[in-house]
Short mmCIF file of C-alpha atoms in Angstrom, two decimals:
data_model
loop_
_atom_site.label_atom_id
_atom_site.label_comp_id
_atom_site.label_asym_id
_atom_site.label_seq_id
_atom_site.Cartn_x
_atom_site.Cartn_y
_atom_site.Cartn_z
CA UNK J 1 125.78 -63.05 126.90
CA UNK J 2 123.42 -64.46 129.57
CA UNK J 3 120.82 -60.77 128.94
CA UNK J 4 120.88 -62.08 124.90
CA UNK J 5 120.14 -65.69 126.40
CA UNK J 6 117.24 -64.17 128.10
CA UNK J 7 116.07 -62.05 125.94
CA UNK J 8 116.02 -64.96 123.52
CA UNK J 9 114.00 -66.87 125.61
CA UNK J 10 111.22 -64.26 125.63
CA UNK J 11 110.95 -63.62 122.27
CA UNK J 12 110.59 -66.88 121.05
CA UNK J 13 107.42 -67.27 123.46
CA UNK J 14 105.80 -64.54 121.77
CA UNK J 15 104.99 -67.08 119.08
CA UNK J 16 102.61 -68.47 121.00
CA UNK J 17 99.24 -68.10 119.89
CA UNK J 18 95.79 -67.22 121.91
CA UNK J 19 92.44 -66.04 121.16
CA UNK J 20 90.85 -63.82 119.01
CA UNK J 21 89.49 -60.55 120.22
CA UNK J 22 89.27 -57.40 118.30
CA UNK J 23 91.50 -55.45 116.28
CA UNK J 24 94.73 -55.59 118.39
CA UNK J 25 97.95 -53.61 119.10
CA UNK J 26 95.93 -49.99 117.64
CA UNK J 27 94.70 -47.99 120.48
CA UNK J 28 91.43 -47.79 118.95
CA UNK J 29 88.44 -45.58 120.50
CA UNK J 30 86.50 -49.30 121.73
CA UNK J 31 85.85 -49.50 125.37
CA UNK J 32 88.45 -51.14 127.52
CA UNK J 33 89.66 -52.39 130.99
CA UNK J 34 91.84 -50.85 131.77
CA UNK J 35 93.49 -46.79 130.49
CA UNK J 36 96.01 -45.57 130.27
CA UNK J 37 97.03 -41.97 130.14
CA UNK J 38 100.21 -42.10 128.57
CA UNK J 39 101.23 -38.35 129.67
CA UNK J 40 99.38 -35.11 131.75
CA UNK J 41 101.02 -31.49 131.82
CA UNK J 42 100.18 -29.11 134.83
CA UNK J 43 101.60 -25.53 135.02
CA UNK J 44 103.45 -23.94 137.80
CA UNK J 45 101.37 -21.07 137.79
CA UNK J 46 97.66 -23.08 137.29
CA UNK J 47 97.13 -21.45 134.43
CA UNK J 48 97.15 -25.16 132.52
CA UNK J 49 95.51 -28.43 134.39
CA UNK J 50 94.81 -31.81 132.53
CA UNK J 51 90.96 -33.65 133.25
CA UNK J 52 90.48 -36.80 132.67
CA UNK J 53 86.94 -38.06 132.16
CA UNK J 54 86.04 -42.43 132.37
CA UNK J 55 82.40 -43.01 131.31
CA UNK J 56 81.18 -46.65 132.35
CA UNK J 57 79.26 -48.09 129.61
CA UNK J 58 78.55 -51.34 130.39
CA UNK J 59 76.21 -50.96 133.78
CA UNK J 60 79.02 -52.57 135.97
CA UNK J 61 79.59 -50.80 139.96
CA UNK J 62 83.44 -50.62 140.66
CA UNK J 63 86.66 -48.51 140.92
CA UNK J 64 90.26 -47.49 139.57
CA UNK J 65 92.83 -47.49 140.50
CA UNK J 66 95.45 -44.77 140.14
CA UNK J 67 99.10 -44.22 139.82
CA UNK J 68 100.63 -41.23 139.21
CA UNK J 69 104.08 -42.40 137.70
CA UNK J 70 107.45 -39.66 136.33
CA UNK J 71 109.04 -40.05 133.21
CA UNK J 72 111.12 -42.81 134.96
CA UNK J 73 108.19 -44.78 135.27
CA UNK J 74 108.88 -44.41 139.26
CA UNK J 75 106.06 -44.33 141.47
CA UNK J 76 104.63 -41.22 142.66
CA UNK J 77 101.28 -41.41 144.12
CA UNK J 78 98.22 -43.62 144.18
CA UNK J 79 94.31 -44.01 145.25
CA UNK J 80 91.17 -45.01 144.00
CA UNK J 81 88.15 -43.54 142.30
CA UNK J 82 84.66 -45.10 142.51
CA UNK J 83 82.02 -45.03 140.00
CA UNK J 84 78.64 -46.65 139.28
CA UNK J 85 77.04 -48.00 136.20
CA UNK J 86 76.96 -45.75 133.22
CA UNK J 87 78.68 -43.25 135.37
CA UNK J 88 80.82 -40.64 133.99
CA UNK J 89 83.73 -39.94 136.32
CA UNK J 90 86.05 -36.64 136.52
CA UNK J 91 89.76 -36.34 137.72
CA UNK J 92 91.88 -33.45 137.67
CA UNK J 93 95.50 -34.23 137.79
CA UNK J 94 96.15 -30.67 139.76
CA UNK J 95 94.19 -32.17 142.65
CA UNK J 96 95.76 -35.65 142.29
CA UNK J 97 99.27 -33.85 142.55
CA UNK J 98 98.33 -33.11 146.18
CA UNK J 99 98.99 -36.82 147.03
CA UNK J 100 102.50 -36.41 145.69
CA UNK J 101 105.49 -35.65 148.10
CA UNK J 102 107.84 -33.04 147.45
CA UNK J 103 110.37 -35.67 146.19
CA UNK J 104 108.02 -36.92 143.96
CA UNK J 105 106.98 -33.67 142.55
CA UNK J 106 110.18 -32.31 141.76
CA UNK J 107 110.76 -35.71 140.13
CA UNK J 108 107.76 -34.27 137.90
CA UNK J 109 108.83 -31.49 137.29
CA UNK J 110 110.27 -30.28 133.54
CA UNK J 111 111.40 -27.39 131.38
CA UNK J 112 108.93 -27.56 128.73
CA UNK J 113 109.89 -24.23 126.78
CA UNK J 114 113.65 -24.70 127.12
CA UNK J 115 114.63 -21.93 129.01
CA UNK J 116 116.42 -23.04 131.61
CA UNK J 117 114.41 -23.28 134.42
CA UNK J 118 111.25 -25.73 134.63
CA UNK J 119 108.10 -24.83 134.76
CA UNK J 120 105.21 -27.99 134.61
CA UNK J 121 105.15 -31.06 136.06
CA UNK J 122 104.54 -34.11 133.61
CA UNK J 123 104.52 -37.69 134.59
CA UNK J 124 101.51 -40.43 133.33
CA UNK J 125 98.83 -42.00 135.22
CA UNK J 126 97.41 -45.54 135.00
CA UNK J 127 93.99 -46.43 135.95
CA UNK J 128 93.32 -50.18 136.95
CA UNK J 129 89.69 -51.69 136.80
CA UNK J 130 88.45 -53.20 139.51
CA UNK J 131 86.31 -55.49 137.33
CA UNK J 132 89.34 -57.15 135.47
CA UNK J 133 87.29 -58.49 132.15
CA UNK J 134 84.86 -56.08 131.49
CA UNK J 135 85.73 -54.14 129.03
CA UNK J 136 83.38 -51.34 129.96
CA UNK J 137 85.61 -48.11 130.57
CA UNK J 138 85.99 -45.06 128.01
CA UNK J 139 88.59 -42.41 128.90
CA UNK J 140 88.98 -38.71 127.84
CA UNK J 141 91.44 -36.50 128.18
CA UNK J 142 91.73 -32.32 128.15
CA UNK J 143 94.65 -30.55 128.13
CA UNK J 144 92.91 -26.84 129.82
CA UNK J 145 94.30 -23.75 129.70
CA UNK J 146 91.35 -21.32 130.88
CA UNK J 147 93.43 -17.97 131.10
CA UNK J 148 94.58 -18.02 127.26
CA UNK J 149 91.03 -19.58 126.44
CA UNK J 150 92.85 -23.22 124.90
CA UNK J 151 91.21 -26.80 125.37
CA UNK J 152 91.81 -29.37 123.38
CA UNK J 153 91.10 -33.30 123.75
CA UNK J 154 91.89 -37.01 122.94
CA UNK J 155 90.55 -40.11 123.76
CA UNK J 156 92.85 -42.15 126.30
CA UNK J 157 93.69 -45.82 125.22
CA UNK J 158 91.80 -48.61 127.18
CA UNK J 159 93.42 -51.96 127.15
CA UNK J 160 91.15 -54.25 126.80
CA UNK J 161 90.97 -57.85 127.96
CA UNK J 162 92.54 -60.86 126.11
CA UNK J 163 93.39 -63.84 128.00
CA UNK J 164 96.50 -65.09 127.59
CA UNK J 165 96.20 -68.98 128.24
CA UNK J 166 92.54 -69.87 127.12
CA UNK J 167 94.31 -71.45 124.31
CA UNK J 168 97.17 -73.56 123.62
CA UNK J 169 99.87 -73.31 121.35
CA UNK J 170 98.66 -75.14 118.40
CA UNK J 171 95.26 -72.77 118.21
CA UNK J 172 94.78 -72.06 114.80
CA UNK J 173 93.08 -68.48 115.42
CA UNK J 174 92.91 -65.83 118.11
CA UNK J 175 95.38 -63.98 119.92
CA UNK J 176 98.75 -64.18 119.81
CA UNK J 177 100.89 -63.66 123.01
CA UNK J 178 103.21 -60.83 121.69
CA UNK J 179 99.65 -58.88 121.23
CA UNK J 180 99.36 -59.29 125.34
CA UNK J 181 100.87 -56.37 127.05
CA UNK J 182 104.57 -57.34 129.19
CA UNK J 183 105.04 -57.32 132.40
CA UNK J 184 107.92 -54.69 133.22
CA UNK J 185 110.04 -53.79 135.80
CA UNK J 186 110.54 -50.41 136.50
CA UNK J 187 113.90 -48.53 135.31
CA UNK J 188 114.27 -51.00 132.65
CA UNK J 189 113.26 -51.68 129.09
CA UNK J 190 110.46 -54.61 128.56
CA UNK J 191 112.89 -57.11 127.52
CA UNK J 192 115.68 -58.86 128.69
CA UNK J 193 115.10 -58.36 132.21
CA UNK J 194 113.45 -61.49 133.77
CA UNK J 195 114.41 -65.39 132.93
CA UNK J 196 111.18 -66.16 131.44
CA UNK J 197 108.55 -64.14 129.52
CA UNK J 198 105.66 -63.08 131.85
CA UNK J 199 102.56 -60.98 129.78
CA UNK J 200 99.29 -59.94 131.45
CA UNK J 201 95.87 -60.48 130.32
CA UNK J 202 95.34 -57.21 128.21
CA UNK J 203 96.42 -55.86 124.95
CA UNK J 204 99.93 -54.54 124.44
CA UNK J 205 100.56 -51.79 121.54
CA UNK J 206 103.47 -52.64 120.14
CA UNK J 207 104.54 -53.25 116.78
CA UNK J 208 104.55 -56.81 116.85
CA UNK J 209 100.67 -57.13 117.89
CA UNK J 210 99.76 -54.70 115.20
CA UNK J 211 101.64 -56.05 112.61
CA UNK J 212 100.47 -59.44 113.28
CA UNK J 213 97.16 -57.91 112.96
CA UNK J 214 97.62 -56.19 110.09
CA UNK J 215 98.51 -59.48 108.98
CA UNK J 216 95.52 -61.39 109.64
CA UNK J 217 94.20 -59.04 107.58
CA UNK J 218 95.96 -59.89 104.72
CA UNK J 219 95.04 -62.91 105.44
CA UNK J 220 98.37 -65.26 106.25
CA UNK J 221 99.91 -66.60 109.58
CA UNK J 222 103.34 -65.46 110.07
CA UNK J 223 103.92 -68.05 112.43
CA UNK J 224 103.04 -70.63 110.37
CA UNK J 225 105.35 -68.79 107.70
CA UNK J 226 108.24 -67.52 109.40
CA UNK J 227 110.29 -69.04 112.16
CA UNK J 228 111.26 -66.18 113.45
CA UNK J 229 109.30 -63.41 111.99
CA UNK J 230 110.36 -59.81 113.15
CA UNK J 231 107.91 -56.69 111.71
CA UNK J 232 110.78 -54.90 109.31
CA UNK J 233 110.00 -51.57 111.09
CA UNK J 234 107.84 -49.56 113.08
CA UNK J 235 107.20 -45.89 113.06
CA UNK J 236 105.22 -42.39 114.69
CA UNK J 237 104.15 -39.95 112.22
CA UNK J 238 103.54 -36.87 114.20
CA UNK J 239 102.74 -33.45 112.94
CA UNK J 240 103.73 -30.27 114.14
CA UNK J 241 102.34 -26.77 113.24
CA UNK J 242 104.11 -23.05 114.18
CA UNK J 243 101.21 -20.41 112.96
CA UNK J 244 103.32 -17.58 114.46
CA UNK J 245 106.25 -16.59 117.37
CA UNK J 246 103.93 -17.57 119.70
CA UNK J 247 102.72 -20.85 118.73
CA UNK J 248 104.27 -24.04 119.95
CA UNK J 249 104.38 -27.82 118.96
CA UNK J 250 105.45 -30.52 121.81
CA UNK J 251 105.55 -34.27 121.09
CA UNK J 252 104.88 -36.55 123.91
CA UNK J 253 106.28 -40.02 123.56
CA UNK J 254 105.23 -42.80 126.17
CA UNK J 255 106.95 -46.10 125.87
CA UNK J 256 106.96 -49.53 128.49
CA UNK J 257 110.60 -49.11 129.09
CA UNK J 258 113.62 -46.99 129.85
CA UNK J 259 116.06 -46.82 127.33
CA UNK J 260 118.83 -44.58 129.06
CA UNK J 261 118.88 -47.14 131.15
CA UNK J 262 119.96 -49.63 128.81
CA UNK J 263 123.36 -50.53 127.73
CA UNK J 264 123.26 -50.27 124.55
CA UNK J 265 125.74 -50.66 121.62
CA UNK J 266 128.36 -51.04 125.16
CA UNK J 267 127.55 -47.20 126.08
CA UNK J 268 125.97 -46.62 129.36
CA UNK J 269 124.35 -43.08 129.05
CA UNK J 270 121.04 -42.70 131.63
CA UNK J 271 119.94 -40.21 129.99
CA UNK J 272 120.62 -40.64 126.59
CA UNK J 273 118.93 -42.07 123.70
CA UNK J 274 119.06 -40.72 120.10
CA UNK J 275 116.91 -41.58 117.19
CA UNK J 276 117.43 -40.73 114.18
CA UNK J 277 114.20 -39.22 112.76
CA UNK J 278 113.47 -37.60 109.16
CA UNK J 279 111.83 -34.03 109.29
CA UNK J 280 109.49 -32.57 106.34
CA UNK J 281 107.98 -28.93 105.81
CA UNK J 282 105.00 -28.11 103.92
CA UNK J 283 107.25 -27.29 100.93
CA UNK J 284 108.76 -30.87 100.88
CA UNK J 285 111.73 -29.68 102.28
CA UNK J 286 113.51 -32.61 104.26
CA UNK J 287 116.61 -33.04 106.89
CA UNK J 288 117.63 -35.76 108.77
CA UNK J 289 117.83 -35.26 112.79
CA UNK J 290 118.00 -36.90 115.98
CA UNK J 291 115.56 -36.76 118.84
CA UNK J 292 116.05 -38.10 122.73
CA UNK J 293 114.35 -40.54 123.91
CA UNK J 294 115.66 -41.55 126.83
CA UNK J 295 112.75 -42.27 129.28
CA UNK J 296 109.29 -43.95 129.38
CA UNK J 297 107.92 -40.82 129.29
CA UNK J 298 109.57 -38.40 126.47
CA UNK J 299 108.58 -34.62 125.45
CA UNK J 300 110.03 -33.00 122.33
CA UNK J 301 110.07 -29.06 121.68
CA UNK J 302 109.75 -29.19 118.20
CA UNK J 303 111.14 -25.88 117.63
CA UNK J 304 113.95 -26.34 118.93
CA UNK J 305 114.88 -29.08 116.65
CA UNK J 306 113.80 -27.11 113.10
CA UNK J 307 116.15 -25.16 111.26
CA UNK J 308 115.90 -21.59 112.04
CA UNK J 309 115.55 -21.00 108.58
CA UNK J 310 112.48 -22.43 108.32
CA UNK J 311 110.68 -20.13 110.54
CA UNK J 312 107.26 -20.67 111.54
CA UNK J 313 106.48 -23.69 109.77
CA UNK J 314 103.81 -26.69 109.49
CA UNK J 315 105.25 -29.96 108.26
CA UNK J 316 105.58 -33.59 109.76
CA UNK J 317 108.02 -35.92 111.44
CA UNK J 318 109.45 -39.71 110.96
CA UNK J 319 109.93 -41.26 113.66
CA UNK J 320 111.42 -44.68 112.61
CA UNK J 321 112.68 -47.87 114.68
CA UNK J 322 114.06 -50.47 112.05
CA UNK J 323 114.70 -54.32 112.07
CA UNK J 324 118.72 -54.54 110.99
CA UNK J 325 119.85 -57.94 111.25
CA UNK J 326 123.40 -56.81 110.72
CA UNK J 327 123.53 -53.57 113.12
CA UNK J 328 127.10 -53.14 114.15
CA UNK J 329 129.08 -52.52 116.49
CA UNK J 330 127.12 -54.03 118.98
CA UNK J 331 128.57 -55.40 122.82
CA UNK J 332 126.79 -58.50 121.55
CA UNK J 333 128.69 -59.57 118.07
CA UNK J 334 127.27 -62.88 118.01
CA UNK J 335 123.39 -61.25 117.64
CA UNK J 336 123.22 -57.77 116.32
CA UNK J 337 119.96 -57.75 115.22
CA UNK J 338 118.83 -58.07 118.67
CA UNK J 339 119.11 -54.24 119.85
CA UNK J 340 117.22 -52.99 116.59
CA UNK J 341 114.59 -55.89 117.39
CA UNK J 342 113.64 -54.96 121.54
CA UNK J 343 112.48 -51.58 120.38
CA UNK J 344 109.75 -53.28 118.03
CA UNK J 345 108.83 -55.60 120.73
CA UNK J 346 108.31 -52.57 123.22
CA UNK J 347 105.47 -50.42 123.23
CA UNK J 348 105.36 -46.89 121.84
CA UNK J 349 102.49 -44.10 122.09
CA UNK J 350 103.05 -40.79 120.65
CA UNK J 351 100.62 -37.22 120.63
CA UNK J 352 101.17 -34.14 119.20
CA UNK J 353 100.12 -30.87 120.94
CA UNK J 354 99.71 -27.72 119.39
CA UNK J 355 99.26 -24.33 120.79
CA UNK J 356 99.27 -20.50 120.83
CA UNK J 357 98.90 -18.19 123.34
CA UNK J 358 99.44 -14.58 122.60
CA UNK J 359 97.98 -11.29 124.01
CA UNK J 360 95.49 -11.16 120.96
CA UNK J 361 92.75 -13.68 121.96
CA UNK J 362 91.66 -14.34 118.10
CA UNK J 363 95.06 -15.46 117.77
CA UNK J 364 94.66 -18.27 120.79
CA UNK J 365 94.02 -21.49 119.52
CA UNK J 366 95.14 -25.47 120.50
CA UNK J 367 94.88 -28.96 119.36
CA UNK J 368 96.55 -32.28 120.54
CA UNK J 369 96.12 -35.28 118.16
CA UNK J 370 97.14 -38.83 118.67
CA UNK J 371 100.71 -39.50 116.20
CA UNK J 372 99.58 -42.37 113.71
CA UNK J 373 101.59 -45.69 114.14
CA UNK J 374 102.53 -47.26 110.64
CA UNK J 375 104.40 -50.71 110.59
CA UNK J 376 106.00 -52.96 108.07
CA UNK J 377 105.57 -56.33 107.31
CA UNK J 378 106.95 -59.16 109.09
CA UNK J 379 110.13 -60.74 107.66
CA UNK J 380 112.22 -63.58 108.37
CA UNK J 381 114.95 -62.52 111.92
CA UNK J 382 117.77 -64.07 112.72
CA UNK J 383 117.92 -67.84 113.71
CA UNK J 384 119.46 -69.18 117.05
#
């Protein structure tokens, strides 16, 4: 009982309110801090490299920081990057792999087709500002495959600064401490791991900072409401697209926590963790089936997961994590809504790429998009 305890503890401080910023918990294309480049892909072979551009925009000097982290969230490599005001700054991942052991590139290393034997390495990079306020950094990402012709782009989300203790608890406006990103421990999820509730002093994306902005909107305090208000779900809405036999959809899924790790529901499965997820065609045509999610860092083949039936297919996936305050059976009987509450206090960041590359270069194409987020509405949790 003492992890509930704990875990208790933590999200009750994220009631605790501090001030106002910008539209929070949305990784929105505003300049930030700090980025974050929630996945990269390079290919065995070099046919496919990820850049990564940051464009200063505020006339500040300084550097980032960067660490090259596997799906684990394990550290792999690190270094900094200089740049000057208004610079624009270029990184290829290929040549930041060079600072990466063996070890640490095998622990990169993944089977993206399926096939039985891997063939990219995949991990996510983090890029700390040396000028810890400024809000002055844009980043860009391209996912390049020169052979086959295919680039496509997204912007990278910056975290930008919010303060965490600038105001007290009785502030009537401004940020509220569940919209401040958590301070995790690798291997572990973000919550339930440390006696007391530590946050940094930039922007989290979770569901619980956007739907307390999405209430502010709205125009009503949910902790002045609620006493323990909980958003009723949260959810990725990726889409997916097969032209032909030789075009491909992979989801990437970043979260701030292991969850194979996890004991959950008194299993103990490292590398196991299914959600449920609802899966639509163009025609309307729905099923119900289960992804794994088991790692910070998460791809899906997306064909492998349709019906065969449906062939080569466009359509669109829910992704859902939902608020139960009566989940069952849980290792914890005497608070069940607690497991379907940590995923909604976690963050989650989801993109969709989409690809073909065939022998026909008319028929070569790509695209990677950012999944939209949706969330619910806060309602009342369970007391303690």
């Amino acid at each position: 009982m003492k992890k509930v305890f704990i875990a208790l503890s933590i999200l009750a401080a994220l009631f605790v309110a501090t001030p106002s910023m910008a539209l929070v918990g949305t990784p929105d294309a505003v300049p930030g801090t700090n980025i974050l480049q929630p996945f990269f892909l390079v290919s065995f072979d070099g046919t496919l490299n990820t850049l990564v551009t940051i464009t200063e925009v505020e006339g500040f000097s300084g550097s980032v920081h960067w660490t090259i982290r596997d799906k684990k969230s394990i550290h792999r490599a690190n270094g900094n990057t200089g740049y000057t005001p208004y610079d624009v700054v270029s990184v290829s991942i290929s040549a930041l792999l060079t600072n990466v052991s063996p070890d640490g590139l095998a622990a990169l290393e993944v089977d993206l087709d399926l096939d039985g034997d891997n063939d990219h390495y995949m991990g996510y990079v983090e890029y700390d500002n040396s000028n810890p306020t400024a809000d002055n950094l844009i980043g860009h990402q391209y996912v390049i495959n020169l052979a086959n012709g295919l680039a496509s782009g997204v912007v990278l989300p910056a975290r930008e600064y919010a303060p965490v203790g600038v105001n007290g608890p009785h502030a009537l406006v401004g940020w509220h401490v569940e919209q401040n990103s958590f301070l995790g421990t690798e291997w572990l999820p973000p919550i339930g791991q440390l006696p007391y509730p530590e946050f940094t002093d930039y922007e989290a994306f979770t569901a619980f900072s956007y739907a307390t902005s999405k209430a502010r909107e709205q125009g009503y305090n949910p902790h002045a409401d609620m006493d323990f208000p909980i958003p009723a779900y949260f959810r990725l809405l990726p889409r997916y697209f097969l032209l032909n036999d030789s075009a491909e959809t992979f989801f990437f899924i970043w979260s701030s926590g292991n969850w194979g790790e996890w004991e959950q529901n008194g299993l103990f499965e490292p590398d196991t963790n299914l959600v449920v997820v609802n899966i639509y065609d163009e025609e309307e045509n729905g099923l119900s089936g289960q992804i794994n999610l088991p790692y910070e860092l998460n791809f899906v083949n997306v064909r492998r997961i349709l019906p065969a039936a449906w062939g080569n297919v466009g359509g669109w996936i829910d992704v859902r994590w939902s608020f139960d305050t009566k989940q069952a059976p849980v290792a914890d009987a005497d608070y069940p809504w607690y497991y379907s509450a940590v995923p909604l206090a976690s963050e989650w960041l989801g993109y969709s790429y989409q690809y073909a590359a065939s022998d026909t270069a008319a028929l070569n194409w790509g695209a990677l998009f950012e999944m939209h987020r949706d969330v619910g509405t806060f309602v009342e949790g369970s007391p303690f």
